[in-house]
Short mmCIF file of C-alpha atoms in Angstrom, two decimals:
data_model
loop_
_atom_site.label_atom_id
_atom_site.label_comp_id
_atom_site.label_asym_id
_atom_site.label_seq_id
_atom_site.Cartn_x
_atom_site.Cartn_y
_atom_site.Cartn_z
CA MET Q 1 -0.02 -0.01 0.03
CA ILE Q 2 2.92 2.40 0.82
CA PHE Q 3 4.56 1.48 -2.47
CA PHE Q 4 1.59 2.11 -4.58
CA THR Q 5 0.80 5.26 -2.65
CA LEU Q 6 4.35 6.58 -3.35
CA GLU Q 7 4.09 5.78 -6.86
CA ALA Q 8 0.77 7.59 -7.26
CA VAL Q 9 2.19 10.77 -5.64
CA LEU Q 10 5.30 10.54 -7.98
CA GLY Q 11 3.04 9.80 -10.89
CA LEU Q 12 1.12 13.15 -10.33
CA ILE Q 13 4.36 14.98 -10.09
CA LEU Q 14 5.77 13.57 -13.39
CA THR Q 15 2.52 14.30 -14.95
CA ALA Q 16 3.34 17.90 -14.61
CA THR Q 17 6.53 17.39 -16.62
CA HIS Q 18 4.97 15.84 -19.67
CA GLU Q 19 3.19 17.23 -22.72
CA PHE Q 20 0.29 15.10 -23.86
CA ASP Q 21 -0.75 14.64 -27.37
CA ILE Q 22 -4.28 13.46 -26.35
CA LEU Q 23 -7.07 11.89 -28.43
CA GLY Q 24 -10.68 12.31 -27.63
CA SER Q 25 -12.22 14.34 -24.72
CA SER Q 26 -12.79 11.62 -22.08
CA ARG Q 27 -12.70 13.18 -18.47
CA PHE Q 28 -11.44 9.76 -17.10
CA LYS Q 29 -8.77 9.23 -19.55
CA ALA Q 30 -7.01 12.60 -18.83
CA PRO Q 31 -3.76 13.67 -17.23
CA TYR Q 32 -3.83 13.35 -13.46
CA VAL Q 33 -7.32 11.83 -13.38
CA ILE Q 34 -6.14 8.65 -14.96
CA THR Q 35 -3.20 8.41 -12.38
CA ILE Q 36 -5.70 8.77 -9.49
CA GLY Q 37 -7.92 6.21 -11.23
CA ARG Q 38 -5.05 3.87 -11.59
CA TYR Q 39 -4.18 4.14 -8.10
CA PHE Q 40 -7.64 3.25 -6.84
CA GLU Q 41 -7.55 0.39 -9.13
CA LEU Q 42 -4.53 -0.84 -7.42
CA VAL Q 43 -6.08 -0.20 -4.09
CA SER Q 44 -8.92 -2.39 -5.03
CA CYS Q 45 -6.51 -5.20 -6.03
CA LEU Q 46 -4.96 -4.94 -2.61
CA ILE Q 47 -8.34 -5.02 -0.88
CA LEU Q 48 -9.37 -8.00 -2.96
CA GLY Q 49 -6.21 -9.88 -1.91
CA ILE Q 50 -6.86 -8.99 1.82
CA ILE Q 51 -10.59 -10.09 1.48
CA THR Q 52 -9.57 -13.41 -0.11
CA PHE Q 53 -6.94 -14.00 2.66
CA ARG Q 54 -9.42 -13.06 5.42
CA LEU Q 55 -11.97 -15.36 4.04
CA PHE Q 56 -9.59 -18.36 4.09
CA GLN Q 57 -8.50 -17.32 7.50
CA LYS Q 58 -12.05 -17.31 9.07
CA GLN Q 59 -13.10 -20.36 7.09
CA TYR Q 60 -10.06 -22.32 6.99
CA ALA Q 61 -11.81 -25.70 7.64
CA ASN Q 62 -13.87 -25.00 4.64
CA SER Q 63 -11.12 -23.65 2.44
CA ARG Q 64 -11.49 -26.50 0.04
CA ILE Q 65 -15.15 -25.68 -0.39
CA ILE Q 66 -14.30 -22.12 -1.28
CA VAL Q 67 -11.89 -23.18 -3.86
CA ASP Q 68 -14.45 -25.57 -5.24
CA TYR Q 69 -17.08 -22.68 -5.41
CA LEU Q 70 -14.63 -20.38 -7.35
CA VAL Q 71 -13.83 -23.12 -9.79
CA ASN Q 72 -17.09 -24.64 -10.29
CA TRP Q 73 -18.95 -21.29 -10.95
CA ASN Q 74 -16.30 -20.20 -13.34
CA ILE Q 75 -16.60 -23.63 -15.11
CA ALA Q 76 -20.31 -23.20 -15.29
CA ILE Q 77 -20.16 -19.57 -16.67
CA THR Q 78 -17.57 -20.86 -19.23
CA ILE Q 79 -19.94 -23.60 -20.40
CA VAL Q 80 -22.62 -20.89 -21.07
CA PHE Q 81 -20.27 -19.05 -23.12
CA ALA Q 82 -19.16 -22.26 -24.90
CA VAL Q 83 -22.78 -22.99 -25.83
CA ILE Q 84 -23.13 -19.43 -27.41
CA TYR Q 85 -19.87 -20.01 -29.17
CA VAL Q 86 -21.24 -23.26 -30.73
CA LEU Q 87 -24.58 -21.52 -31.76
CA VAL Q 88 -22.50 -18.49 -33.29
CA PHE Q 89 -20.13 -20.95 -35.12
CA SER Q 90 -23.10 -23.10 -36.37
CA ARG Q 91 -24.56 -19.78 -37.49
CA ILE Q 92 -27.70 -20.36 -35.55
CA LEU Q 93 -26.89 -16.92 -33.92
CA PRO Q 94 -25.38 -14.09 -36.18
CA LEU Q 95 -21.87 -13.23 -35.22
CA HIS Q 96 -22.50 -9.59 -34.87
CA SER Q 97 -25.23 -10.19 -32.31
CA SER Q 98 -22.87 -11.94 -29.69
CA ILE Q 99 -20.87 -10.01 -27.23
CA VAL Q 100 -18.84 -13.10 -26.22
CA VAL Q 101 -17.75 -14.03 -29.73
CA TYR Q 102 -16.14 -11.77 -32.19
CA GLU Q 103 -14.32 -11.86 -35.62
CA ASN Q 104 -12.96 -15.09 -36.88
CA TYR Q 105 -15.19 -16.90 -34.43
CA ARG Q 106 -12.95 -16.25 -31.52
CA LEU Q 107 -14.35 -16.57 -27.95
CA ARG Q 108 -13.73 -13.60 -25.70
CA GLY Q 109 -16.17 -13.85 -22.90
CA PHE Q 110 -16.87 -10.24 -22.02
CA TYR Q 111 -13.24 -9.21 -22.53
CA ASN Q 112 -11.97 -7.18 -25.49
CA GLU Q 113 -10.14 -10.17 -27.00
CA GLY Q 114 -9.59 -13.86 -26.77
CA GLY Q 115 -6.17 -13.41 -25.29
CA PRO Q 116 -7.02 -11.70 -22.03
CA TYR Q 117 -10.04 -14.13 -21.73
CA GLY Q 118 -7.76 -17.13 -22.12
CA LEU Q 119 -5.53 -15.73 -19.42
CA MET Q 120 -8.25 -15.33 -16.93
CA LEU Q 121 -9.30 -19.11 -17.68
CA SER Q 122 -5.70 -20.00 -17.16
CA PHE Q 123 -6.03 -18.51 -13.59
CA ILE Q 124 -9.01 -20.88 -13.09
CA PHE Q 125 -6.94 -23.80 -14.38
CA MET Q 126 -4.27 -22.95 -11.81
CA LEU Q 127 -6.84 -22.94 -8.94
CA THR Q 128 -8.01 -26.50 -9.98
CA PHE Q 129 -4.62 -27.74 -8.43
CA PHE Q 130 -5.92 -26.72 -5.10
CA GLN Q 131 -8.69 -29.42 -5.54
CA PRO Q 132 -8.21 -33.12 -4.71
CA LYS Q 133 -7.05 -35.39 -7.50
CA SER Q 134 -10.01 -36.98 -9.32
CA SER Q 135 -11.41 -37.69 -12.66
CA LYS Q 136 -13.64 -34.74 -12.32
CA ARG Q 137 -10.72 -32.44 -11.80
CA ILE Q 138 -9.04 -33.78 -15.00
CA LEU Q 139 -12.19 -33.22 -16.84
CA LYS Q 140 -12.45 -29.54 -15.79
CA GLN Q 141 -8.72 -29.03 -16.70
CA ILE Q 142 -9.25 -30.66 -19.97
CA PHE Q 143 -12.31 -28.45 -20.66
CA LEU Q 144 -10.53 -25.29 -19.75
CA PHE Q 145 -7.49 -26.11 -21.92
CA PHE Q 146 -9.76 -26.74 -24.85
CA ILE Q 147 -11.70 -23.48 -24.50
CA ILE Q 148 -8.33 -21.70 -24.11
CA ALA Q 149 -6.57 -23.20 -27.00
CA PHE Q 150 -9.30 -23.68 -29.47
CA CYS Q 151 -12.06 -21.31 -28.78
CA ALA Q 152 -10.30 -18.33 -27.31
CA ARG Q 153 -7.07 -19.14 -29.25
CA SER Q 154 -5.19 -17.59 -26.48
CA LYS Q 155 -1.44 -18.29 -27.04
CA ALA Q 156 -0.45 -16.64 -23.81
CA GLY Q 157 -2.99 -18.64 -21.90
CA VAL Q 158 -1.71 -21.96 -23.38
CA LEU Q 159 1.94 -21.11 -22.59
CA LEU Q 160 0.97 -20.12 -19.01
CA ILE Q 161 -0.64 -23.38 -18.47
CA VAL Q 162 2.28 -25.32 -19.90
CA VAL Q 163 4.84 -23.45 -17.66
CA TRP Q 164 2.58 -23.82 -14.65
CA ILE Q 165 2.29 -27.57 -15.13
CA GLY Q 166 6.16 -27.94 -15.93
CA MET Q 167 6.83 -26.10 -12.59
CA LEU Q 168 4.58 -28.22 -10.39
CA ASN Q 169 6.26 -31.34 -11.95
CA PHE Q 170 9.85 -29.97 -12.13
CA ASP Q 171 11.21 -32.04 -9.31
CA TYR Q 172 9.74 -35.15 -10.61
CA LEU Q 173 10.87 -34.66 -14.09
CA LYS Q 174 14.44 -33.76 -12.78
CA ASN Q 175 14.59 -36.95 -10.78
CA LYS Q 176 13.02 -39.13 -13.61
CA PHE Q 177 15.20 -37.87 -16.33
CA LYS Q 178 18.35 -36.84 -14.53
CA VAL Q 179 20.53 -38.85 -17.04
CA LEU Q 180 19.16 -36.69 -19.90
CA ALA Q 181 20.09 -33.45 -18.15
CA PHE Q 182 23.40 -32.69 -19.74
CA PRO Q 183 22.27 -33.48 -23.26
CA VAL Q 184 19.14 -31.40 -22.87
CA ILE Q 185 21.19 -28.40 -21.56
CA VAL Q 186 23.57 -28.76 -24.65
CA LEU Q 187 20.64 -28.84 -27.02
CA PHE Q 188 19.05 -25.91 -25.23
CA LEU Q 189 22.29 -23.80 -25.60
CA ILE Q 190 22.58 -24.87 -29.33
CA GLY Q 191 18.91 -23.93 -29.77
CA PHE Q 192 19.16 -20.65 -28.04
CA TYR Q 193 22.31 -19.64 -30.10
CA TYR Q 194 20.48 -20.66 -33.35
CA LEU Q 195 17.39 -18.60 -32.33
CA PHE Q 196 19.57 -15.66 -31.38
CA ILE Q 197 21.29 -15.52 -34.66
CA ASN Q 198 18.18 -15.96 -36.73
CA ILE Q 199 16.01 -13.60 -34.66
CA SER Q 200 18.83 -10.95 -34.96
CA SER Q 201 19.03 -11.39 -38.83
CA MET Q 202 15.23 -11.30 -39.11
CA TYR Q 203 14.78 -8.03 -36.99
CA ILE Q 204 15.77 -5.47 -39.61
CA THR Q 205 13.46 -7.28 -42.25
CA GLU Q 206 10.52 -7.44 -39.77
CA LEU Q 207 11.15 -3.66 -38.99
CA ASN Q 208 10.68 -2.95 -42.63
CA ARG Q 209 7.71 -5.00 -42.95
CA VAL Q 210 5.95 -3.36 -40.20
CA LYS Q 211 6.78 0.10 -41.63
CA LEU Q 212 5.35 -0.84 -44.92
CA SER Q 213 2.16 -2.25 -43.32
CA VAL Q 214 1.71 0.94 -41.40
CA VAL Q 215 1.86 2.89 -44.63
CA GLU Q 216 -0.66 0.54 -46.21
CA ARG Q 217 -3.04 0.40 -43.24
CA PRO Q 218 -2.63 3.54 -41.24
CA THR Q 219 -6.07 3.20 -39.71
CA ASP Q 220 -5.93 -0.75 -38.68
CA ILE Q 221 -6.31 -0.64 -35.11
CA ASN Q 222 -4.86 -4.24 -34.82
CA LEU Q 223 -1.67 -2.93 -36.19
CA ILE Q 224 -1.26 0.60 -34.76
CA LEU Q 225 -2.49 -0.31 -31.28
CA GLY Q 226 -1.46 -3.02 -28.81
CA ARG Q 227 1.61 -5.28 -28.68
CA VAL Q 228 2.70 -4.37 -32.35
CA SER Q 229 3.08 -0.78 -31.55
CA GLY Q 230 3.98 -1.43 -28.12
CA THR Q 231 7.08 -3.23 -29.30
CA TYR Q 232 8.65 0.15 -30.47
CA ILE Q 233 6.67 2.55 -27.95
CA VAL Q 234 7.69 0.83 -24.90
CA PRO Q 235 11.40 0.62 -25.40
CA ASN Q 236 11.30 4.43 -26.41
CA MET Q 237 9.50 5.22 -23.23
CA VAL Q 238 11.91 3.30 -21.05
CA LYS Q 239 14.84 4.81 -22.88
CA GLU Q 240 13.63 8.40 -22.15
CA ASN Q 241 12.24 7.77 -18.65
CA PRO Q 242 14.42 5.07 -17.18
CA VAL Q 243 14.72 5.99 -13.46
CA PHE Q 244 11.14 6.82 -12.31
CA GLY Q 245 9.07 6.03 -15.37
CA ILE Q 246 6.45 7.97 -17.12
CA GLY Q 247 4.14 8.08 -14.16
CA LEU Q 248 1.38 5.85 -12.91
CA GLY Q 249 -1.44 5.16 -15.64
CA ASN Q 250 0.05 7.48 -18.17
CA TYR Q 251 0.81 5.02 -21.06
CA PRO Q 252 -2.57 5.31 -22.85
CA LEU Q 253 -2.01 9.14 -23.06
CA LEU Q 254 1.69 9.30 -23.82
CA ARG Q 255 1.87 6.49 -26.34
CA ASN Q 256 0.52 9.13 -28.78
CA ASN Q 257 3.37 11.45 -28.52
CA ALA Q 258 5.41 11.61 -31.64
CA GLU Q 259 8.83 10.93 -29.77
CA TYR Q 260 7.39 7.63 -28.54
CA ARG Q 261 5.12 6.31 -31.30
CA ALA Q 262 7.91 6.93 -33.89
CA PHE Q 263 6.64 5.81 -37.39
CA PHE Q 264 3.23 4.77 -36.08
CA PRO Q 265 0.37 7.22 -37.00
CA LYS Q 266 -2.16 8.48 -34.31
CA PRO Q 267 -4.94 6.14 -33.85
CA PRO Q 268 -8.42 7.16 -35.25
CA LYS Q 269 -10.21 9.76 -33.14
CA GLU Q 270 -13.15 7.39 -32.56
CA VAL Q 271 -10.59 4.97 -30.69
CA LEU Q 272 -10.04 7.91 -28.32
CA ASN Q 273 -6.98 7.28 -26.16
CA ILE Q 274 -7.70 3.76 -24.91
CA ASP Q 275 -4.64 1.38 -25.37
CA ALA Q 276 -2.39 -0.92 -23.38
CA HIS Q 277 0.90 -2.48 -24.66
CA GLY Q 278 -0.17 -5.93 -23.75
CA PHE Q 279 3.11 -7.08 -22.23
CA GLY Q 280 1.90 -7.48 -18.72
CA GLY Q 281 2.18 -6.11 -15.29
CA LEU Q 282 5.87 -6.42 -14.88
CA VAL Q 283 6.31 -4.20 -18.00
CA ASP Q 284 3.52 -1.76 -16.50
CA ILE Q 285 5.89 -1.34 -13.58
CA ILE Q 286 9.01 -0.72 -15.66
CA VAL Q 287 7.40 1.65 -17.93
CA GLU Q 288 5.22 3.65 -15.54
CA MET Q 289 7.19 3.37 -12.45
CA GLY Q 290 10.91 3.04 -13.76
CA ILE Q 291 13.93 1.15 -12.54
CA ILE Q 292 13.36 2.45 -9.16
CA GLY Q 293 9.71 1.33 -8.93
CA PHE Q 294 10.78 -2.23 -10.29
CA ILE Q 295 13.48 -2.56 -7.75
CA LEU Q 296 11.06 -1.60 -4.92
CA PHE Q 297 8.38 -4.11 -6.20
CA ALA Q 298 11.03 -6.81 -6.54
CA SER Q 299 12.10 -6.24 -2.94
CA ILE Q 300 8.46 -6.79 -1.68
CA ILE Q 301 8.41 -10.05 -3.73
CA TYR Q 302 11.73 -11.04 -2.20
CA GLN Q 303 10.37 -10.51 1.21
CA LEU Q 304 7.29 -12.68 0.45
CA HIS Q 305 9.85 -15.39 -1.21
CA LYS Q 306 11.69 -15.48 2.15
CA GLU Q 307 8.49 -16.37 4.05
CA LEU Q 308 7.31 -18.93 1.47
CA LYS Q 309 10.55 -20.61 0.59
CA LYS Q 310 10.40 -22.77 3.74
CA LEU Q 311 7.13 -24.22 2.70
CA ASN Q 312 6.72 -27.01 0.24
CA ARG Q 313 5.92 -25.54 -3.16
CA GLY Q 314 5.52 -22.10 -1.68
CA TYR Q 315 8.00 -20.61 -4.09
CA ILE Q 316 6.02 -22.16 -6.99
CA LEU Q 317 2.81 -20.49 -5.84
CA LEU Q 318 4.59 -17.06 -5.65
CA THR Q 319 6.10 -17.57 -9.15
CA GLY Q 320 2.46 -18.49 -10.40
CA PHE Q 321 1.52 -15.03 -9.12
CA LEU Q 322 4.27 -13.41 -11.19
CA LEU Q 323 3.67 -15.51 -14.29
CA LEU Q 324 0.28 -14.16 -14.75
CA PHE Q 325 1.90 -10.69 -15.14
CA CYS Q 326 4.64 -12.13 -17.34
CA PHE Q 327 2.13 -13.55 -19.85
CA GLY Q 328 0.19 -10.37 -20.39
CA VAL Q 329 -2.15 -9.69 -17.33
CA GLN Q 330 -1.92 -6.02 -16.50
CA ILE Q 331 -0.94 -5.02 -12.88
CA TYR Q 332 -4.42 -3.33 -12.47
CA PHE Q 333 -6.27 -6.74 -13.13
CA LEU Q 334 -7.95 -8.01 -10.02
CA TYR Q 335 -7.59 -11.91 -10.21
CA PRO Q 336 -3.77 -12.21 -9.72
CA TRP Q 337 -4.09 -10.27 -6.44
CA ALA Q 338 -6.93 -12.90 -5.41
CA PHE Q 339 -4.38 -15.71 -6.16
CA LEU Q 340 -1.88 -13.94 -4.03
CA GLY Q 341 -4.43 -13.88 -1.11
CA ILE Q 342 -4.85 -17.58 -1.62
CA ILE Q 343 -0.86 -17.93 -1.57
CA LEU Q 344 -0.62 -16.27 1.73
CA ALA Q 345 -3.40 -18.24 3.22
CA TYR Q 346 -1.43 -21.27 1.97
CA GLN Q 347 1.47 -20.02 3.82
CA ASN Q 348 -0.45 -19.91 7.02
CA ASN Q 349 -1.90 -23.49 6.46
CA TYR Q 350 -5.46 -22.25 5.82
CA ILE Q 351 -5.76 -24.35 2.74
CA ASP Q 352 -4.37 -27.87 2.11
CA GLU Q 353 -1.22 -29.07 0.25
CA ILE Q 354 -1.42 -28.14 -3.46
CA SER Q 355 -1.51 -31.35 -5.51
CA ASN Q 356 0.20 -31.95 -8.91
#
């Protein structure tokens, strides 16, 4: 709370030093106001984490029931969305009439895109590991994975699940395939060198391709907003504001400045100033709070790690909290902080041993 409060005050100070090339006339997406709004979002995240922790603290005997409640209700809602998806895909319902399915028949729930929706379902997938091993749990996990991979088509969601399962089974795999450890490391180093060389050689070609695409499609929001433009805008912001960042919440406004967006055009006016880089919460911290903010956040996580490392799988749970941010979830999203509340409850033995 102290950390986020200091960053909010610093963000208001930094806002006074910026010139904004603003789109639209939204009173909420405006200098100073957006910083205050983001601060209250972060406060809400912390409050949810505390409420989750207190819930498990008071109901520790029924903690498994609470996890079942969270998982099962989300499964039920996802089934409803899946039925709508099938009806739209079968053309029983028109595509434009659905708010849970959009272009190319991609499921998004009530999110803007399938990617963020898939990440949220990945969080529910992670929660299933707090349930007892059973055939029902396996069916839930298969169902969630199918929706994430084939309906929402969320690459980040699929990768998050793969990494999460790998982490939970790392000790087993390490002991089972210990003989293959050295060859795997050698192959990994060779593969990494090969990828590094090829990616380096492809970078200039890709840069020229994006520049050409921008000229051909200057109003295509899939190109000039989100991760594609963020790939160029974010490094420019970090380079120009490395120590304290650009200020809490200021990315959607400052991303339109010519010194940051480089060869990307301004988005159309009807888009207003709504945009996110899509690289997740840790990048949010680096861009908006700078190196100092990232170090402070890392020190808080380290203190949690010191408390959790003495517990079996405690470090895996904490890494799971960070993984959500690494794969694209913004720092302002609520559900990672609910997961943190569950982790702290786990630390205090308010929920049972996590099962792989």
